[in-house]
PDB file of C-alpha atoms in Angstrom:
ATOM      1  CA  LYS A  18    -140.435 -60.635-156.279  1.00 68.00           C
ATOM      2  CA  ALA A  19    -138.154 -61.692-159.087  1.00 81.00           C
ATOM      3  CA  GLY A  20    -139.827 -63.542-161.927  1.00 93.00           C
ATOM      4  CA  VAL A  21    -138.912 -66.835-163.497  1.00 96.00           C
ATOM      5  CA  THR A  22    -135.415 -66.768-164.936  1.00 96.00           C
ATOM      6  CA  GLN A  23    -134.013 -69.022-167.614  1.00 97.00           C
ATOM      7  CA  THR A  24    -130.463 -69.504-168.772  1.00 97.00           C
ATOM      8  CA  PRO A  25    -129.078 -69.325-171.294  1.00 97.00           C
ATOM      9  CA  ARG A  26    -131.376 -67.125-173.339  1.00 96.00           C
ATOM     10  CA  TYR A  27    -129.923 -68.220-176.672  1.00 96.00           C
ATOM     11  CA  LEU A  28    -128.082 -71.344-177.684  1.00 96.00           C
ATOM     12  CA  ILE A  29    -126.711 -72.762-180.910  1.00 98.00           C
ATOM     13  CA  LYS A  30    -125.837 -76.444-181.098  1.00 97.00           C
ATOM     14  CA  THR A  31    -125.166 -78.990-183.805  1.00 97.00           C
ATOM     15  CA  ARG A  32    -126.955 -82.244-184.455  1.00 97.00           C
ATOM     16  CA  GLY A  33    -125.969 -85.035-182.135  1.00 97.00           C
ATOM     17  CA  GLN A  34    -124.884 -82.778-179.307  1.00 98.00           C
ATOM     18  CA  GLN A  35    -126.684 -82.510-176.015  1.00 98.00           C
ATOM     19  CA  VAL A  36    -127.905 -79.431-174.203  1.00 98.00           C
ATOM     20  CA  THR A  37    -128.921 -78.486-170.668  1.00 98.00           C
ATOM     21  CA  LEU A  38    -131.275 -75.619-169.958  1.00 98.00           C
ATOM     22  CA  SER A  39    -131.806 -74.095-166.548  1.00 98.00           C
ATOM     23  CA  CYS A  40    -134.819 -72.548-164.870  1.00 98.00           C
ATOM     24  CA  SER A  41    -135.098 -70.713-161.556  1.00 97.00           C
ATOM     25  CA  PRO A  42    -138.698 -70.399-160.386  1.00 97.00           C
ATOM     26  CA  ILE A  43    -140.296 -67.542-158.527  1.00 96.00           C
ATOM     27  CA  SER A  44    -139.316 -67.651-154.868  1.00 95.00           C
ATOM     28  CA  GLY A  45    -141.694 -69.926-152.991  1.00 93.00           C
ATOM     29  CA  HIS A  46    -142.927 -71.740-156.065  1.00 94.00           C
ATOM     30  CA  ARG A  47    -142.417 -75.474-155.900  1.00 94.00           C
ATOM     31  CA  SER A  48    -143.790 -76.570-159.242  1.00 93.00           C
ATOM     32  CA  VAL A  49    -141.847 -76.129-162.469  1.00 95.00           C
ATOM     33  CA  SER A  50    -143.132 -77.029-165.916  1.00 95.00           C
ATOM     34  CA  TRP A  51    -141.354 -77.049-169.243  1.00 97.00           C
ATOM     35  CA  TYR A  52    -142.804 -76.362-172.673  1.00 96.00           C
ATOM     36  CA  GLN A  53    -141.545 -76.474-176.222  1.00 97.00           C
ATOM     37  CA  GLN A  54    -142.832 -73.855-178.629  1.00 96.00           C
ATOM     38  CA  THR A  55    -142.399 -74.151-182.387  1.00 94.00           C
ATOM     39  CA  PRO A  56    -144.205 -72.465-185.277  1.00 90.00           C
ATOM     40  CA  GLY A  57    -145.444 -75.806-186.520  1.00 87.00           C
ATOM     41  CA  GLN A  58    -146.601 -77.472-183.305  1.00 88.00           C
ATOM     42  CA  GLY A  59    -147.366 -74.494-181.109  1.00 90.00           C
ATOM     43  CA  LEU A  60    -146.953 -74.789-177.346  1.00 93.00           C
ATOM     44  CA  GLN A  61    -146.404 -78.336-176.190  1.00 93.00           C
ATOM     45  CA  PHE A  62    -146.079 -79.532-172.631  1.00 93.00           C
ATOM     46  CA  LEU A  63    -142.874 -81.412-171.857  1.00 95.00           C
ATOM     47  CA  PHE A  64    -143.019 -82.241-168.156  1.00 93.00           C
ATOM     48  CA  GLU A  65    -143.733 -80.918-164.722  1.00 93.00           C
ATOM     49  CA  TYR A  66    -141.773 -81.278-161.504  1.00 94.00           C
ATOM     50  CA  PHE A  67    -142.951 -80.743-157.976  1.00 92.00           C
ATOM     51  CA  SER A  68    -140.786 -81.271-154.911  1.00 91.00           C
ATOM     52  CA  GLU A  69    -138.065 -82.908-157.004  1.00 94.00           C
ATOM     53  CA  THR A  70    -140.497 -85.465-158.470  1.00 93.00           C
ATOM     54  CA  GLN A  71    -141.766 -85.600-162.026  1.00 92.00           C
ATOM     55  CA  ARG A  72    -145.534 -85.303-161.767  1.00 89.00           C
ATOM     56  CA  ASN A  73    -146.571 -85.235-165.394  1.00 87.00           C
ATOM     57  CA  LYS A  74    -144.975 -85.884-168.732  1.00 90.00           C
ATOM     58  CA  GLY A  75    -145.991 -84.892-172.219  1.00 90.00           C
ATOM     59  CA  ASN A  76    -145.599 -86.895-175.379  1.00 90.00           C
ATOM     60  CA  PHE A  77    -141.911 -86.437-176.080  1.00 95.00           C
ATOM     61  CA  PRO A  78    -139.173 -89.017-176.690  1.00 96.00           C
ATOM     62  CA  GLY A  79    -136.829 -90.123-173.948  1.00 95.00           C
ATOM     63  CA  ARG A  80    -134.139 -87.807-175.292  1.00 97.00           C
ATOM     64  CA  PHE A  81    -135.929 -85.101-173.346  1.00 98.00           C
ATOM     65  CA  SER A  82    -135.398 -85.340-169.626  1.00 97.00           C
ATOM     66  CA  GLY A  83    -135.427 -83.084-166.632  1.00 97.00           C
ATOM     67  CA  ARG A  84    -134.871 -82.827-162.960  1.00 97.00           C
ATOM     68  CA  GLN A  85    -135.613 -80.539-160.069  1.00 97.00           C
ATOM     69  CA  PHE A  86    -133.365 -79.685-157.173  1.00 96.00           C
ATOM     70  CA  SER A  87    -134.217 -79.192-153.532  1.00 95.00           C
ATOM     71  CA  ASN A  88    -134.297 -75.405-154.024  1.00 94.00           C
ATOM     72  CA  SER A  89    -136.938 -75.919-156.764  1.00 95.00           C
ATOM     73  CA  ARG A  90    -134.566 -74.911-159.547  1.00 97.00           C
ATOM     74  CA  SER A  91    -134.985 -77.150-162.548  1.00 98.00           C
ATOM     75  CA  GLU A  92    -132.946 -78.274-165.504  1.00 98.00           C
ATOM     76  CA  MET A  93    -133.996 -79.956-168.691  1.00 98.00           C
ATOM     77  CA  ASN A  94    -131.670 -81.919-170.898  1.00 98.00           C
ATOM     78  CA  VAL A  95    -131.988 -82.875-174.528  1.00 98.00           C
ATOM     79  CA  SER A  96    -129.586 -85.502-175.793  1.00 95.00           C
ATOM     80  CA  THR A  97    -128.674 -86.375-179.367  1.00 96.00           C
ATOM     81  CA  LEU A  98    -130.089 -83.142-180.722  1.00 97.00           C
ATOM     82  CA  GLU A  99    -132.048 -83.169-183.951  1.00 97.00           C
ATOM     83  CA  LEU A 100    -132.832 -80.283-186.293  1.00 97.00           C
ATOM     84  CA  GLY A 101    -136.460 -80.474-185.198  1.00 96.00           C
ATOM     85  CA  ASP A 102    -135.486 -79.675-181.629  1.00 97.00           C
ATOM     86  CA  SER A 103    -134.933 -76.066-182.645  1.00 97.00           C
ATOM     87  CA  ALA A 104    -137.502 -74.186-180.628  1.00 97.00           C
ATOM     88  CA  LEU A 105    -138.232 -71.784-177.835  1.00 97.00           C
ATOM     89  CA  TYR A 106    -138.147 -73.671-174.545  1.00 98.00           C
ATOM     90  CA  LEU A 107    -140.279 -72.085-171.880  1.00 97.00           C
ATOM     91  CA  CYS A 108    -140.239 -72.742-168.195  1.00 96.00           C
ATOM     92  CA  ALA A 109    -143.169 -71.911-165.933  1.00 95.00           C
ATOM     93  CA  SER A 110    -143.454 -71.988-162.183  1.00 95.00           C
ATOM     94  CA  SER A 111    -146.405 -72.138-159.843  1.00 91.00           C
ATOM     95  CA  LEU A 112    -146.982 -72.425-156.133  1.00 90.00           C
ATOM     96  CA  ALA A 113    -148.181 -75.977-156.579  1.00 81.00           C
ATOM     97  CA  THR A 114    -149.489 -78.284-159.246  1.00 76.00           C
ATOM     98  CA  GLN A 115    -152.664 -76.943-160.846  1.00 75.00           C
ATOM     99  CA  GLU A 116    -152.029 -73.395-159.710  1.00 81.00           C
ATOM    100  CA  THR A 117    -151.551 -70.521-162.128  1.00 87.00           C
ATOM    101  CA  GLN A 118    -148.295 -70.788-164.027  1.00 90.00           C
ATOM    102  CA  TYR A 119    -145.942 -67.873-164.515  1.00 93.00           C
ATOM    103  CA  PHE A 120    -143.547 -68.105-167.416  1.00 94.00           C
ATOM    104  CA  GLY A 121    -139.936 -67.202-167.915  1.00 95.00           C
ATOM    105  CA  PRO A 122    -138.507 -65.487-171.019  1.00 94.00           C
ATOM    106  CA  GLY A 123    -137.497 -68.780-172.591  1.00 96.00           C
ATOM    107  CA  THR A 124    -134.365 -70.216-174.146  1.00 97.00           C
ATOM    108  CA  ARG A 125    -134.127 -70.082-177.918  1.00 97.00           C
ATOM    109  CA  LEU A 126    -132.330 -73.192-179.127  1.00 98.00           C
ATOM    110  CA  LEU A 127    -131.098 -73.474-182.678  1.00 98.00           C
ATOM    111  CA  VAL A 128    -129.813 -76.839-183.854  1.00 97.00           C
ATOM    112  CA  LEU A 129    -127.664 -76.758-186.979  1.00 97.00           C
TER     113      LEU A 129
ATOM    114  CA  ALA B  30    -159.816 -85.349-174.665  1.00 76.00           C
ATOM    115  CA  GLN B  31    -159.394 -81.634-174.275  1.00 85.00           C
ATOM    116  CA  LYS B  32    -159.109 -79.165-177.092  1.00 93.00           C
ATOM    117  CA  VAL B  33    -158.762 -75.402-177.393  1.00 96.00           C
ATOM    118  CA  THR B  34    -159.454 -73.694-180.681  1.00 97.00           C
ATOM    119  CA  GLN B  35    -158.390 -70.189-181.526  1.00 97.00           C
ATOM    120  CA  ALA B  36    -159.685 -69.913-185.044  1.00 97.00           C
ATOM    121  CA  GLN B  37    -158.239 -66.459-185.681  1.00 97.00           C
ATOM    122  CA  THR B  38    -154.624 -66.923-186.673  1.00 96.00           C
ATOM    123  CA  GLU B  39    -153.920 -63.242-187.109  1.00 97.00           C
ATOM    124  CA  ILE B  40    -155.886 -60.059-186.523  1.00 98.00           C
ATOM    125  CA  SER B  41    -154.820 -56.652-187.721  1.00 98.00           C
ATOM    126  CA  VAL B  42    -156.418 -53.480-186.350  1.00 97.00           C
ATOM    127  CA  VAL B  43    -155.706 -49.794-186.178  1.00 97.00           C
ATOM    128  CA  GLU B  44    -155.012 -48.189-182.845  1.00 97.00           C
ATOM    129  CA  LYS B  45    -158.115 -47.327-180.775  1.00 97.00           C
ATOM    130  CA  GLU B  46    -160.228 -49.990-182.415  1.00 97.00           C
ATOM    131  CA  ASP B  47    -161.872 -52.618-180.229  1.00 98.00           C
ATOM    132  CA  VAL B  48    -160.897 -56.207-180.950  1.00 98.00           C
ATOM    133  CA  THR B  49    -162.206 -59.570-179.751  1.00 98.00           C
ATOM    134  CA  LEU B  50    -160.111 -62.710-179.673  1.00 98.00           C
ATOM    135  CA  ASP B  51    -162.102 -65.925-179.776  1.00 98.00           C
ATOM    136  CA  CYS B  52    -161.455 -69.063-177.770  1.00 98.00           C
ATOM    137  CA  VAL B  53    -163.594 -72.194-178.019  1.00 98.00           C
ATOM    138  CA  TYR B  54    -162.829 -75.197-175.872  1.00 97.00           C
ATOM    139  CA  GLU B  55    -163.844 -78.830-175.593  1.00 95.00           C
ATOM    140  CA  THR B  56    -163.755 -80.901-172.458  1.00 91.00           C
ATOM    141  CA  ARG B  57    -165.810 -83.674-170.896  1.00 89.00           C
ATOM    142  CA  ASP B  58    -165.014 -82.466-167.421  1.00 86.00           C
ATOM    143  CA  THR B  59    -167.280 -80.215-165.423  1.00 88.00           C
ATOM    144  CA  THR B  60    -164.431 -78.735-163.441  1.00 89.00           C
ATOM    145  CA  TYR B  61    -161.733 -76.915-165.320  1.00 91.00           C
ATOM    146  CA  TYR B  62    -159.770 -73.695-165.474  1.00 92.00           C
ATOM    147  CA  LEU B  63    -159.432 -71.412-168.450  1.00 94.00           C
ATOM    148  CA  PHE B  64    -156.551 -69.015-168.960  1.00 94.00           C
ATOM    149  CA  TRP B  65    -155.430 -66.260-171.240  1.00 97.00           C
ATOM    150  CA  TYR B  66    -151.765 -65.453-171.739  1.00 96.00           C
ATOM    151  CA  LYS B  67    -150.060 -62.721-173.755  1.00 97.00           C
ATOM    152  CA  GLN B  68    -146.778 -63.386-175.526  1.00 96.00           C
ATOM    153  CA  PRO B  69    -145.013 -60.212-176.691  1.00 94.00           C
ATOM    154  CA  PRO B  70    -142.080 -60.426-179.128  1.00 90.00           C
ATOM    155  CA  SER B  71    -139.700 -60.934-176.206  1.00 87.00           C
ATOM    156  CA  GLY B  72    -141.113 -64.451-175.841  1.00 88.00           C
ATOM    157  CA  GLU B  73    -142.259 -64.543-172.237  1.00 90.00           C
ATOM    158  CA  LEU B  74    -145.869 -65.574-171.707  1.00 93.00           C
ATOM    159  CA  VAL B  75    -147.601 -63.075-169.461  1.00 94.00           C
ATOM    160  CA  PHE B  76    -150.513 -64.321-167.377  1.00 93.00           C
ATOM    161  CA  LEU B  77    -153.696 -62.293-167.932  1.00 95.00           C
ATOM    162  CA  ILE B  78    -156.568 -64.156-166.318  1.00 94.00           C
ATOM    163  CA  ARG B  79    -157.734 -67.459-164.865  1.00 92.00           C
ATOM    164  CA  ARG B  80    -161.389 -68.434-164.786  1.00 92.00           C
ATOM    165  CA  ASN B  81    -162.951 -71.328-162.877  1.00 90.00           C
ATOM    166  CA  SER B  82    -165.593 -73.319-164.744  1.00 91.00           C
ATOM    167  CA  PHE B  83    -168.114 -72.622-161.994  1.00 90.00           C
ATOM    168  CA  ASP B  84    -167.728 -68.884-162.279  1.00 86.00           C
ATOM    169  CA  GLU B  85    -169.398 -67.524-165.397  1.00 83.00           C
ATOM    170  CA  GLN B  86    -169.191 -63.921-164.400  1.00 83.00           C
ATOM    171  CA  ASN B  87    -167.595 -61.731-166.980  1.00 85.00           C
ATOM    172  CA  GLU B  88    -164.544 -59.813-165.923  1.00 87.00           C
ATOM    173  CA  ILE B  89    -163.158 -56.422-166.770  1.00 88.00           C
ATOM    174  CA  SER B  90    -159.660 -55.216-166.072  1.00 89.00           C
ATOM    175  CA  GLY B  91    -158.954 -51.810-167.504  1.00 93.00           C
ATOM    176  CA  ARG B  92    -159.190 -52.091-171.278  1.00 95.00           C
ATOM    177  CA  TYR B  93    -159.404 -55.880-171.088  1.00 96.00           C
ATOM    178  CA  SER B  94    -162.600 -57.845-170.671  1.00 95.00           C
ATOM    179  CA  TRP B  95    -163.482 -61.516-170.829  1.00 95.00           C
ATOM    180  CA  ASN B  96    -166.756 -63.163-171.744  1.00 95.00           C
ATOM    181  CA  PHE B  97    -167.127 -66.722-170.457  1.00 95.00           C
ATOM    182  CA  GLN B  98    -170.124 -68.664-171.795  1.00 94.00           C
ATOM    183  CA  LYS B  99    -170.400 -72.330-170.886  1.00 92.00           C
ATOM    184  CA  SER B 100    -173.400 -72.758-173.170  1.00 92.00           C
ATOM    185  CA  THR B 101    -171.196 -72.150-176.193  1.00 95.00           C
ATOM    186  CA  SER B 102    -167.933 -73.367-174.587  1.00 95.00           C
ATOM    187  CA  SER B 103    -166.323 -70.038-175.300  1.00 96.00           C
ATOM    188  CA  PHE B 104    -164.032 -67.754-173.365  1.00 96.00           C
ATOM    189  CA  ASN B 105    -163.547 -64.676-175.514  1.00 97.00           C
ATOM    190  CA  PHE B 106    -161.197 -61.807-174.824  1.00 97.00           C
ATOM    191  CA  THR B 107    -161.888 -58.200-175.816  1.00 97.00           C
ATOM    192  CA  ILE B 108    -159.434 -55.340-175.873  1.00 97.00           C
ATOM    193  CA  THR B 109    -161.090 -51.940-175.914  1.00 97.00           C
ATOM    194  CA  ALA B 110    -159.355 -48.991-177.565  1.00 97.00           C
ATOM    195  CA  SER B 111    -156.395 -51.098-178.642  1.00 97.00           C
ATOM    196  CA  GLN B 112    -152.876 -49.715-178.426  1.00 97.00           C
ATOM    197  CA  VAL B 113    -149.666 -50.553-180.255  1.00 96.00           C
ATOM    198  CA  VAL B 114    -148.322 -52.156-177.044  1.00 96.00           C
ATOM    199  CA  ASP B 115    -151.130 -54.715-177.273  1.00 97.00           C
ATOM    200  CA  SER B 116    -149.419 -56.238-180.304  1.00 97.00           C
ATOM    201  CA  ALA B 117    -148.575 -59.782-179.286  1.00 97.00           C
ATOM    202  CA  VAL B 118    -149.654 -63.374-179.623  1.00 97.00           C
ATOM    203  CA  TYR B 119    -152.473 -64.288-177.265  1.00 98.00           C
ATOM    204  CA  PHE B 120    -153.016 -67.831-176.039  1.00 97.00           C
ATOM    205  CA  CYS B 121    -156.051 -69.407-174.500  1.00 97.00           C
ATOM    206  CA  ALA B 122    -155.477 -72.503-172.343  1.00 95.00           C
ATOM    207  CA  LEU B 123    -157.521 -75.143-170.554  1.00 93.00           C
ATOM    208  CA  ILE B 124    -156.552 -77.168-167.511  1.00 88.00           C
ATOM    209  CA  HIS B 125    -158.466 -79.920-165.830  1.00 81.00           C
ATOM    210  CA  PRO B 126    -157.578 -80.045-162.144  1.00 74.00           C
ATOM    211  CA  GLY B 127    -157.784 -83.262-160.283  1.00 66.00           C
ATOM    212  CA  GLY B 128    -156.425 -85.363-163.081  1.00 61.00           C
ATOM    213  CA  SER B 129    -153.099 -85.316-164.835  1.00 64.00           C
ATOM    214  CA  TYR B 130    -152.207 -81.701-164.907  1.00 69.00           C
ATOM    215  CA  ILE B 131    -151.310 -81.296-168.559  1.00 79.00           C
ATOM    216  CA  PRO B 132    -152.567 -77.967-169.894  1.00 85.00           C
ATOM    217  CA  THR B 133    -153.941 -77.648-173.383  1.00 90.00           C
ATOM    218  CA  PHE B 134    -153.066 -74.489-175.249  1.00 93.00           C
ATOM    219  CA  GLY B 135    -154.690 -73.060-178.333  1.00 96.00           C
ATOM    220  CA  ARG B 136    -152.493 -72.225-181.322  1.00 95.00           C
ATOM    221  CA  GLY B 137    -152.607 -68.555-180.448  1.00 96.00           C
ATOM    222  CA  THR B 138    -153.895 -65.422-182.170  1.00 97.00           C
ATOM    223  CA  SER B 139    -151.383 -62.889-183.390  1.00 97.00           C
ATOM    224  CA  LEU B 140    -152.711 -59.385-182.836  1.00 98.00           C
ATOM    225  CA  ILE B 141    -151.111 -56.542-184.746  1.00 97.00           C
ATOM    226  CA  VAL B 142    -152.111 -53.037-183.764  1.00 97.00           C
ATOM    227  CA  HIS B 143    -151.093 -50.384-186.261  1.00 97.00           C
ATOM    228  CA  PRO B 144    -150.535 -46.790-185.170  1.00 95.00           C
TER     229      PRO B 144
END
């Protein structure tokens, strides 16, 4: 089975721009979660989607949003980028909420 | 509130040494899951183990072993005869099922294995 894939792997943006990251879960997995990882804050939960519905949300501003499609693929969007948004964004999929999560390789976002 | 503490920020060992990574957790819930993940330089978190709070049996998988002790709220991870390929950041995580499914991760322990 193919693992979780994320695109793009690397991204450079400037302040004020917006960005969309994509995640394809493991086949059969219906839950997708997103995390932000930075040296200062560690791994922080952004949100989780299951069957196209947001189930849980972490403590991030409204500039961070996401969605899930009927094929379970998910996208997250960050609008009005700030320097502090530079991070590794990780996507994880699981069969269902509360099941073991399997992570993708991440997207490294650099905001200049 | 849930909390996971990995007090060891970085551990450096020489190949073939045994090494233990500590994980101490806090939760008011009696039902929870504990996890260990490995993050190599490539960035992807690799799932290692999941332990249910009702199962205190220790587990061994090859060179890896886990010691779960509810009395001390610890879920420690030992690598026997470490190898250079074990160099990575290791994360311990806690999830409380049944409520809002927001996992709590520790800050991670960076393990460096020197040849």
